[in-house]
Amino acid sequence: MRLLALEARQNASYYQSRYRQVADLGAELYVLNGIGTPDFWPQDRYRVAGSQRIDDLITEAKAWHEQERFDGVITFSESAVTAVAAVAEALGLPGVGAEAARTSRNKLLMREAHRRHGAPHPGFRLVADVEEARRAAEDFGYPVILKPTLGAASNFVFRIDDEEELRETFPRAAEGIAGMSWYAMEAEGLDLGPHGLMVEAFLDGEEFLIEAVAWDGEVYLGSIVDRITAEGGTFDDDVHHAPTSLGPEQVAAVHRVVAAGARAQGLDRSVMHAEVRFHRGEPYLLEIAIRPGGGGLDLIARITADHCPIRAVMDVARGVRPRVRHYEPTGVHVTAMCLLCDAGRIERIDVPAEVSESDRVFFLKITARPGDVVRRPPEGNSILGFLGTTGDSLEDARQTMNDLADRIRVELSPIGDR
């Protein structure tokens, strides 16, 4: 099979490891970046269009398709799902369609679709300024969530506990989303819907991350992961555990909610990453993205539920029913975390051999490099990478993870230096 992977603006080397997984699973993978670096992928299967314009990306993809006859178009980037839908449509290949992609990318359009179709969701409102935000917060009741409509990776997502905090945080968030990398990596010339800030009612229960597939009217929950982070004012989304602690009745309730969200977003054949939070004992949708979850969630799915989101992406992209089943854990316990540090410019990252070579580590990925600037909320939400460990229980896996994470050393200098 021949697949075309696409980013309008290359996100450094972040998706290279997943591209390698696609190739290891048997695909002949070609990569098209609108703006990208040379030597990112083998030269005979790599092109840079030199433009983020969707028309230019389509023109380049069409010309390449005439030569290679791709079977499908894929992406692992939240910032590229709308571009991939447009390119797939232009090439006459399977895809979710432009409208479903836009609805699934823009959090406001997603919420409006959930409301129209009765999928459980928190109260929400698009707000143009701090006064509109204040009125929304008063209507919903504090605490509330402040978030961007076109965000990703919890960038500029805040829990707001009172009016003073709202007045302090809102202008910084409004300024920050204007230069947010996830927005800057979008293809130009596409209708992405409103780009701004939303206020949402706060859901006070536990959060769960689901890797799922929609196929011809049925939704399959391939993997369910518990988010076990102690929350503060931001949503770093940094510690996870699987298999889930949910019981059979709760899993069935989550399935109903995710299926309702998929129908609302117009997803008939799609890979999905769903985030669900319980509130007063009932599940509500935070979002359903139309790509696999980030970090090591694909590996967690394989280890703890025998579900491969990467293989599912490959199959769905070419219109082939993926190998799916309803959630069935394997019994292996894992924990995983985003590696975080203080703000500053990275001078050095030291990962000792007892971490990198441990037989308890199933996932270790350092995404930051010396010279990178780490920004912490409210200015940003940079991470160093990811670490995942296995164990006989949650406590065993988590203790191992924390012990190994403590051995990774990061040297920082002030951001203003140089």
CSV table of C-alpha atoms in Angstrom, one decimal:
chain,number,residue,atom,x,y,z
A,1,MET,CA,0.0,0.0,0.0
A,2,ARG,CA,1.1,3.5,-0.7
A,3,LEU,CA,0.2,6.3,1.7
A,4,LEU,CA,0.8,10.0,1.7
A,5,ALA,CA,1.4,11.8,5.0
A,6,LEU,CA,0.9,15.5,5.1
A,7,GLU,CA,1.7,18.5,7.2
A,8,ALA,CA,1.1,22.1,6.1
A,9,ARG,CA,4.0,23.2,8.3
A,10,GLN,CA,6.4,20.5,9.6
A,11,ASN,CA,6.2,20.1,13.4
A,12,ALA,CA,10.0,19.6,13.8
A,13,SER,CA,10.7,15.9,13.9
A,14,TYR,CA,7.7,15.1,16.2
A,15,TYR,CA,5.9,12.7,13.8
A,16,GLN,CA,9.0,10.9,12.4
A,17,SER,CA,8.7,8.0,14.9
A,18,ARG,CA,5.0,7.5,13.9
A,19,TYR,CA,5.9,7.6,10.2
A,20,ARG,CA,8.5,4.9,10.9
A,21,GLN,CA,5.8,2.8,12.6
A,22,VAL,CA,3.6,3.1,9.4
A,23,ALA,CA,6.6,2.0,7.3
A,24,ASP,CA,7.3,-0.9,9.7
A,25,LEU,CA,3.7,-2.0,9.4
A,26,GLY,CA,4.1,-2.5,5.7
A,27,ALA,CA,3.2,0.8,4.0
A,28,GLU,CA,5.3,2.5,1.4
A,29,LEU,CA,5.1,6.0,3.0
A,30,TYR,CA,5.5,9.3,1.2
A,31,VAL,CA,5.6,12.6,3.0
A,32,LEU,CA,4.6,16.0,1.8
A,33,ASN,CA,5.3,19.0,3.9
A,34,GLY,CA,4.1,22.5,2.9
A,35,ILE,CA,7.0,24.1,4.8
A,36,GLY,CA,9.6,21.7,6.0
A,37,THR,CA,13.2,20.9,6.4
A,38,PRO,CA,15.4,18.9,3.9
A,39,ASP,CA,16.3,15.3,4.6
A,40,PHE,CA,13.2,14.8,6.9
A,41,TRP,CA,12.3,11.6,5.0
A,42,PRO,CA,14.1,9.5,2.4
A,43,GLN,CA,14.5,11.8,-0.6
A,44,ASP,CA,12.7,9.6,-3.2
A,45,ARG,CA,9.6,9.7,-1.0
A,46,TYR,CA,9.7,13.2,0.3
A,47,ARG,CA,8.6,16.6,-1.1
A,48,VAL,CA,8.4,20.1,0.3
A,49,ALA,CA,5.8,22.3,-1.5
A,50,GLY,CA,7.3,25.5,-0.3
A,51,SER,CA,3.9,26.9,0.7
A,52,GLN,CA,1.3,26.4,3.4
A,53,ARG,CA,-1.5,27.4,1.0
A,54,ILE,CA,-4.0,24.6,0.6
A,55,ASP,CA,-4.2,25.2,-3.2
A,56,ASP,CA,-0.4,24.7,-3.5
A,57,LEU,CA,-0.6,21.6,-1.3
A,58,ILE,CA,-3.4,20.1,-3.4
A,59,THR,CA,-1.5,20.9,-6.7
A,60,GLU,CA,1.7,19.2,-5.4
A,61,ALA,CA,-0.3,16.2,-4.1
A,62,LYS,CA,-2.2,15.8,-7.3
A,63,ALA,CA,1.0,15.8,-9.4
A,64,TRP,CA,2.6,13.3,-7.1
A,65,HIS,CA,-0.5,11.2,-7.0
A,66,GLU,CA,-0.5,11.0,-10.8
A,67,GLN,CA,3.0,9.4,-10.6
A,68,GLU,CA,2.6,7.2,-7.5
A,69,ARG,CA,-1.1,6.4,-7.2
A,70,PHE,CA,-1.6,6.7,-3.5
A,71,ASP,CA,-4.1,4.5,-1.6
A,72,GLY,CA,-4.8,7.1,1.1
A,73,VAL,CA,-3.8,10.3,2.8
A,74,ILE,CA,-2.9,10.4,6.6
A,75,THR,CA,-1.8,12.7,9.3
A,76,PHE,CA,-1.0,12.4,13.0
A,77,SER,CA,-1.2,16.2,13.5
A,78,GLU,CA,-4.2,18.0,14.9
A,79,SER,CA,-3.2,21.0,12.8
A,80,ALA,CA,-3.4,19.0,9.6
A,81,VAL,CA,-6.7,17.2,9.8
A,82,THR,CA,-8.6,19.8,7.8
A,83,ALA,CA,-5.8,19.9,5.1
A,84,VAL,CA,-5.8,16.1,4.8
A,85,ALA,CA,-9.6,16.1,4.3
A,86,ALA,CA,-9.2,18.6,1.5
A,87,VAL,CA,-6.4,16.8,-0.2
A,88,ALA,CA,-8.1,13.4,0.1
A,89,GLU,CA,-11.2,14.9,-1.5
A,90,ALA,CA,-9.2,16.5,-4.3
A,91,LEU,CA,-7.4,13.2,-5.0
A,92,GLY,CA,-10.6,11.2,-4.9
A,93,LEU,CA,-9.4,9.1,-2.0
A,94,PRO,CA,-11.3,8.1,1.2
A,95,GLY,CA,-11.7,10.8,3.9
A,96,VAL,CA,-14.0,12.2,6.5
A,97,GLY,CA,-15.0,15.2,4.3
A,98,ALA,CA,-14.3,18.9,4.8
A,99,GLU,CA,-17.3,19.6,7.0
A,100,ALA,CA,-16.7,16.8,9.4
A,101,ALA,CA,-13.0,17.7,9.6
A,102,ARG,CA,-13.7,21.4,10.3
A,103,THR,CA,-16.3,20.4,13.0
A,104,SER,CA,-13.8,18.0,14.6
A,105,ARG,CA,-11.0,20.5,14.5
A,106,ASN,CA,-12.7,23.7,15.8
A,107,LYS,CA,-13.9,23.2,19.5
A,108,LEU,CA,-16.7,25.7,19.1
A,109,LEU,CA,-18.1,24.0,16.0
A,110,MET,CA,-17.7,20.7,17.8
A,111,ARG,CA,-19.6,21.9,20.8
A,112,GLU,CA,-22.4,23.3,18.6
A,113,ALA,CA,-22.7,20.0,16.8
A,114,HIS,CA,-22.9,18.1,20.2
A,115,ARG,CA,-25.7,20.5,21.3
A,116,ARG,CA,-27.7,20.0,18.1
A,117,HIS,CA,-27.5,16.3,18.3
A,118,GLY,CA,-27.9,15.8,22.0
A,119,ALA,CA,-24.4,14.4,22.8
A,120,PRO,CA,-23.6,15.1,26.4
A,121,HIS,CA,-21.2,18.2,26.7
A,122,PRO,CA,-20.4,21.0,29.2
A,123,GLY,CA,-22.0,24.4,28.8
A,124,PHE,CA,-20.0,26.7,26.5
A,125,ARG,CA,-19.8,30.2,25.0
A,126,LEU,CA,-17.6,32.0,22.5
A,127,VAL,CA,-16.4,35.2,24.1
A,128,ALA,CA,-14.9,38.2,22.4
A,129,ASP,CA,-13.5,40.0,25.4
A,130,VAL,CA,-13.0,39.8,29.1
A,131,GLU,CA,-16.5,41.3,29.9
A,132,GLU,CA,-18.2,38.6,27.8
A,133,ALA,CA,-16.1,36.0,29.5
A,134,ARG,CA,-17.0,37.4,32.9
A,135,ARG,CA,-20.7,37.2,32.1
A,136,ALA,CA,-20.4,33.7,30.8
A,137,ALA,CA,-18.5,32.7,34.0
A,138,GLU,CA,-21.2,34.2,36.2
A,139,ASP,CA,-23.9,32.3,34.2
A,140,PHE,CA,-22.1,28.9,34.5
A,141,GLY,CA,-20.7,29.5,38.0
A,142,TYR,CA,-17.0,29.3,39.0
A,143,PRO,CA,-14.8,27.5,38.4
A,144,VAL,CA,-14.9,27.6,34.6
A,145,ILE,CA,-12.6,26.6,31.8
A,146,LEU,CA,-11.0,29.1,29.4
A,147,LYS,CA,-9.8,27.5,26.2
A,148,PRO,CA,-9.0,28.3,22.5
A,149,THR,CA,-11.3,27.2,19.7
A,150,LEU,CA,-8.3,26.0,17.6
A,151,GLY,CA,-6.0,24.7,20.3
A,152,ALA,CA,-4.2,21.4,20.9
A,153,ALA,CA,-2.1,19.7,23.6
A,154,SER,CA,-3.8,21.8,26.3
A,155,ASN,CA,-2.1,25.0,25.2
A,156,PHE,CA,-3.8,28.0,26.8
A,157,VAL,CA,-6.4,25.9,28.6
A,158,PHE,CA,-7.0,27.2,32.1
A,159,ARG,CA,-9.2,26.5,35.0
A,160,ILE,CA,-10.5,29.9,36.3
A,161,ASP,CA,-11.6,30.1,39.9
A,162,ASP,CA,-12.8,33.7,40.3
A,163,GLU,CA,-13.3,37.0,38.5
A,164,GLU,CA,-9.9,38.3,39.5
A,165,GLU,CA,-8.1,35.3,38.0
A,166,LEU,CA,-10.2,35.6,34.8
A,167,ARG,CA,-9.3,39.3,34.4
A,168,GLU,CA,-5.6,38.5,34.8
A,169,THR,CA,-5.6,35.4,32.6
A,170,PHE,CA,-7.9,36.4,29.7
A,171,PRO,CA,-5.6,39.1,28.0
A,172,ARG,CA,-2.6,36.8,28.3
A,173,ALA,CA,-4.5,33.9,26.7
A,174,ALA,CA,-5.9,36.1,23.9
A,175,GLU,CA,-2.4,37.4,23.1
A,176,GLY,CA,-0.9,33.9,23.3
A,177,ILE,CA,-3.3,32.1,20.9
A,178,ALA,CA,-2.6,34.6,18.2
A,179,GLY,CA,0.9,33.2,17.9
A,180,MET,CA,0.1,29.6,19.0
A,181,SER,CA,2.2,27.1,17.1
A,182,TRP,CA,-0.8,24.7,16.6
A,183,TYR,CA,-2.6,27.5,14.8
A,184,ALA,CA,0.5,28.6,12.9
A,185,MET,CA,0.9,25.1,11.5
A,186,GLU,CA,-2.6,25.1,9.8
A,187,ALA,CA,-2.9,25.2,6.1
A,188,GLU,CA,-3.7,28.7,4.8
A,189,GLY,CA,-6.8,29.2,2.7
A,190,LEU,CA,-9.1,26.8,4.5
A,191,ASP,CA,-12.2,27.8,6.5
A,192,LEU,CA,-11.3,26.7,10.0
A,193,GLY,CA,-14.2,28.5,11.8
A,194,PRO,CA,-13.8,31.0,14.6
A,195,HIS,CA,-10.4,31.6,16.1
A,196,GLY,CA,-10.8,32.8,19.6
A,197,LEU,CA,-11.5,31.9,23.2
A,198,MET,CA,-14.4,30.0,24.8
A,199,VAL,CA,-15.6,29.7,28.3
A,200,GLU,CA,-16.9,26.3,29.4
A,201,ALA,CA,-18.6,25.0,32.5
A,202,PHE,CA,-16.3,23.0,34.7
A,203,LEU,CA,-16.8,19.2,35.0
A,204,ASP,CA,-15.5,18.0,38.3
A,205,GLY,CA,-15.0,14.3,37.8
A,206,GLU,CA,-12.2,12.0,36.5
A,207,GLU,CA,-11.0,12.2,32.9
A,208,PHE,CA,-10.5,9.3,30.4
A,209,LEU,CA,-8.7,9.1,27.1
A,210,ILE,CA,-10.1,6.8,24.4
A,211,GLU,CA,-8.6,5.5,21.2
A,212,ALA,CA,-11.6,4.6,19.0
A,213,VAL,CA,-12.8,3.8,15.5
A,214,ALA,CA,-16.0,4.7,13.8
A,215,TRP,CA,-16.9,2.4,11.0
A,216,ASP,CA,-20.3,2.3,9.1
A,217,GLY,CA,-22.5,3.4,12.0
A,218,GLU,CA,-20.7,1.5,14.7
A,219,VAL,CA,-18.1,2.9,17.2
A,220,TYR,CA,-15.4,0.7,18.7
A,221,LEU,CA,-13.6,1.7,21.9
A,222,GLY,CA,-10.1,0.2,21.3
A,223,SER,CA,-8.4,1.6,24.4
A,224,ILE,CA,-9.4,3.5,27.6
A,225,VAL,CA,-6.7,5.3,29.6
A,226,ASP,CA,-7.2,7.0,33.0
A,227,ARG,CA,-5.8,10.4,33.5
A,228,ILE,CA,-4.5,10.4,37.1
A,229,THR,CA,-2.8,13.8,37.3
A,230,ALA,CA,-3.6,15.9,40.4
A,231,GLU,CA,-5.0,19.0,38.7
A,232,GLY,CA,-4.0,22.6,39.1
A,233,GLY,CA,-4.9,25.7,37.1
A,234,THR,CA,-3.7,24.3,33.8
A,235,PHE,CA,-4.2,20.9,32.0
A,236,ASP,CA,-0.8,19.5,31.4
A,237,ASP,CA,-2.3,16.1,30.8
A,238,ASP,CA,0.9,14.5,32.1
A,239,VAL,CA,0.2,11.2,33.9
A,240,HIS,CA,-1.9,8.3,32.6
A,241,HIS,CA,-2.7,4.7,33.6
A,242,ALA,CA,-4.1,1.8,31.8
A,243,PRO,CA,-6.1,-0.5,31.9
A,244,THR,CA,-8.9,1.8,33.0
A,245,SER,CA,-10.4,1.7,36.5
A,246,LEU,CA,-13.9,2.0,35.0
A,247,GLY,CA,-16.4,-0.8,35.5
A,248,PRO,CA,-18.4,-2.5,32.7
A,249,GLU,CA,-21.4,-0.2,33.2
A,250,GLN,CA,-19.3,2.9,33.1
A,251,VAL,CA,-17.5,1.6,30.0
A,252,ALA,CA,-20.9,1.1,28.4
A,253,ALA,CA,-21.9,4.7,29.3
A,254,VAL,CA,-18.6,6.1,27.8
A,255,HIS,CA,-19.3,4.1,24.6
A,256,ARG,CA,-22.8,5.6,24.3
A,257,VAL,CA,-21.4,9.2,24.7
A,258,VAL,CA,-18.5,8.7,22.3
A,259,ALA,CA,-20.9,7.2,19.7
A,260,ALA,CA,-23.2,10.1,20.1
A,261,GLY,CA,-20.3,12.5,19.6
A,262,ALA,CA,-19.1,10.7,16.5
A,263,ARG,CA,-22.6,10.9,15.0
A,264,ALA,CA,-22.9,14.6,15.9
A,265,GLN,CA,-19.5,15.4,14.2
A,266,GLY,CA,-20.5,13.5,11.1
A,267,LEU,CA,-17.9,10.7,11.5
A,268,ASP,CA,-18.9,7.6,9.7
A,269,ARG,CA,-15.4,6.1,9.0
A,270,SER,CA,-12.7,7.6,11.1
A,271,VAL,CA,-10.0,7.0,13.7
A,272,MET,CA,-10.8,9.0,16.8
A,273,HIS,CA,-9.1,10.2,20.0
A,274,ALA,CA,-11.9,11.0,22.5
A,275,GLU,CA,-11.6,12.7,25.8
A,276,VAL,CA,-14.4,12.1,28.3
A,277,ARG,CA,-14.9,13.5,31.8
A,278,PHE,CA,-17.4,12.3,34.4
A,279,HIS,CA,-19.5,14.9,36.2
A,280,ARG,CA,-21.9,13.9,39.0
A,281,GLY,CA,-21.5,10.3,37.9
A,282,GLU,CA,-22.3,10.8,34.2
A,283,PRO,CA,-19.8,11.0,31.3
A,284,TYR,CA,-19.5,14.1,29.2
A,285,LEU,CA,-17.5,14.8,26.0
A,286,LEU,CA,-14.5,17.1,26.2
A,287,GLU,CA,-13.6,16.5,22.6
A,288,ILE,CA,-13.3,13.9,19.8
A,289,ALA,CA,-10.3,14.5,17.5
A,290,ILE,CA,-10.0,12.6,14.2
A,291,ARG,CA,-6.4,11.3,14.7
A,292,PRO,CA,-4.8,9.1,17.3
A,293,GLY,CA,-3.9,10.5,20.7
A,294,GLY,CA,-0.4,11.9,21.1
A,295,GLY,CA,2.6,10.9,23.2
A,296,GLY,CA,2.6,7.1,23.8
A,297,LEU,CA,-1.1,6.5,23.8
A,298,ASP,CA,-0.8,4.3,20.7
A,299,LEU,CA,1.7,2.1,22.5
A,300,ILE,CA,-0.5,2.0,25.6
A,301,ALA,CA,-3.4,0.8,23.4
A,302,ARG,CA,-1.3,-2.0,22.0
A,303,ILE,CA,0.1,-3.2,25.3
A,304,THR,CA,-3.0,-2.9,27.5
A,305,ALA,CA,-5.9,-3.5,25.0
A,306,ASP,CA,-4.4,-5.1,21.9
A,307,HIS,CA,-5.5,-2.2,19.7
A,308,CYS,CA,-3.2,-0.5,17.2
A,309,PRO,CA,-4.3,3.1,16.4
A,310,ILE,CA,-1.5,3.4,13.8
A,311,ARG,CA,-2.7,0.3,11.9
A,312,ALA,CA,-6.3,1.7,12.1
A,313,VAL,CA,-5.1,5.0,10.6
A,314,MET,CA,-3.6,3.1,7.7
A,315,ASP,CA,-6.7,1.0,7.0
A,316,VAL,CA,-9.3,3.8,7.4
A,317,ALA,CA,-7.3,6.1,5.1
A,318,ARG,CA,-7.5,3.6,2.2
A,319,GLY,CA,-11.1,2.6,2.9
A,320,VAL,CA,-10.5,-0.8,4.5
A,321,ARG,CA,-12.3,-1.9,7.6
A,322,PRO,CA,-9.7,-2.0,10.4
A,323,ARG,CA,-9.2,-4.9,12.8
A,324,VAL,CA,-11.3,-3.6,15.7
A,325,ARG,CA,-13.1,-5.0,18.7
A,326,HIS,CA,-14.9,-3.6,21.6
A,327,TYR,CA,-12.7,-2.7,24.6
A,328,GLU,CA,-11.0,-5.8,26.1
A,329,PRO,CA,-8.0,-5.2,28.4
A,330,THR,CA,-5.0,-7.5,28.3
A,331,GLY,CA,-4.2,-7.2,32.0
A,332,VAL,CA,-0.9,-5.5,31.6
A,333,HIS,CA,-0.5,-2.3,33.7
A,334,VAL,CA,1.3,0.8,32.4
A,335,THR,CA,1.8,4.4,33.5
A,336,ALA,CA,3.0,7.2,31.2
A,337,MET,CA,3.7,10.9,31.6
A,338,CYS,CA,4.7,14.0,29.8
A,339,LEU,CA,8.2,15.1,31.0
A,340,LEU,CA,8.0,18.7,32.2
A,341,CYS,CA,10.5,21.2,33.6
A,342,ASP,CA,10.7,24.8,34.5
A,343,ALA,CA,10.6,27.6,31.9
A,344,GLY,CA,13.9,28.5,30.3
A,345,ARG,CA,16.2,27.8,27.4
A,346,ILE,CA,17.5,24.3,27.3
A,347,GLU,CA,21.3,23.9,27.6
A,348,ARG,CA,21.5,20.2,28.1
A,349,ILE,CA,19.3,17.1,28.7
A,350,ASP,CA,20.9,14.1,30.3
A,351,VAL,CA,19.1,10.7,30.0
A,352,PRO,CA,21.2,8.1,31.9
A,353,ALA,CA,21.5,4.5,30.7
A,354,GLU,CA,19.5,3.2,33.6
A,355,VAL,CA,16.5,5.1,32.2
A,356,SER,CA,17.1,4.6,28.4
A,357,GLU,CA,18.0,0.9,28.8
A,358,SER,CA,15.5,-0.2,31.5
A,359,ASP,CA,13.4,-3.2,30.6
A,360,ARG,CA,10.5,-1.5,32.4
A,361,VAL,CA,10.4,1.4,29.9
A,362,PHE,CA,8.1,0.8,27.0
A,363,PHE,CA,8.2,4.4,25.8
A,364,LEU,CA,10.8,7.1,26.0
A,365,LYS,CA,10.8,10.0,23.6
A,366,ILE,CA,12.7,13.2,24.1
A,367,THR,CA,11.2,15.8,21.8
A,368,ALA,CA,13.0,18.9,23.1
A,369,ARG,CA,16.6,19.8,22.0
A,370,PRO,CA,19.3,22.1,23.4
A,371,GLY,CA,18.5,25.6,22.3
A,372,ASP,CA,14.8,25.1,22.6
A,373,VAL,CA,12.8,27.5,24.7
A,374,VAL,CA,10.5,25.9,27.3
A,375,ARG,CA,7.5,28.0,28.2
A,376,ARG,CA,5.1,27.2,31.0
A,377,PRO,CA,1.6,28.3,31.5
A,378,PRO,CA,0.2,30.9,31.0
A,379,GLU,CA,2.8,31.7,28.3
A,380,GLY,CA,2.8,28.2,26.8
A,381,ASN,CA,2.8,24.5,27.6
A,382,SER,CA,6.2,23.1,26.3
A,383,ILE,CA,7.3,19.6,27.2
A,384,LEU,CA,10.6,17.7,27.2
A,385,GLY,CA,9.2,14.4,26.0
A,386,PHE,CA,7.4,11.3,27.2
A,387,LEU,CA,8.2,8.4,29.5
A,388,GLY,CA,6.1,5.2,30.0
A,389,THR,CA,6.7,2.2,32.2
A,390,THR,CA,5.1,-1.2,32.8
A,391,GLY,CA,4.3,-3.0,36.1
A,392,ASP,CA,2.3,-5.6,37.9
A,393,SER,CA,-0.1,-2.9,39.2
A,394,LEU,CA,-0.7,0.8,39.0
A,395,GLU,CA,1.4,1.5,42.1
A,396,ASP,CA,4.3,-0.6,40.8
A,397,ALA,CA,4.3,1.0,37.3
A,398,ARG,CA,3.9,4.5,38.7
A,399,GLN,CA,6.7,4.2,41.3
A,400,THR,CA,9.0,3.0,38.6
A,401,MET,CA,8.1,5.9,36.3
A,402,ASN,CA,8.6,8.5,39.0
A,403,ASP,CA,12.0,7.0,40.0
A,404,LEU,CA,13.2,7.0,36.4
A,405,ALA,CA,11.9,10.5,35.6
A,406,ASP,CA,13.8,11.9,38.6
A,407,ARG,CA,17.0,10.7,37.1
A,408,ILE,CA,16.6,12.8,33.9
A,409,ARG,CA,18.5,16.0,34.3
A,410,VAL,CA,17.8,19.3,32.5
A,411,GLU,CA,20.1,22.3,32.5
A,412,LEU,CA,18.3,25.6,31.7
A,413,SER,CA,19.4,29.2,31.2
A,414,PRO,CA,17.1,32.3,31.4
A,415,ILE,CA,15.0,32.8,28.2
A,416,GLY,CA,16.4,36.3,27.8
A,417,ASP,CA,20.0,35.1,27.5
A,418,ARG,CA,21.7,35.1,24.1
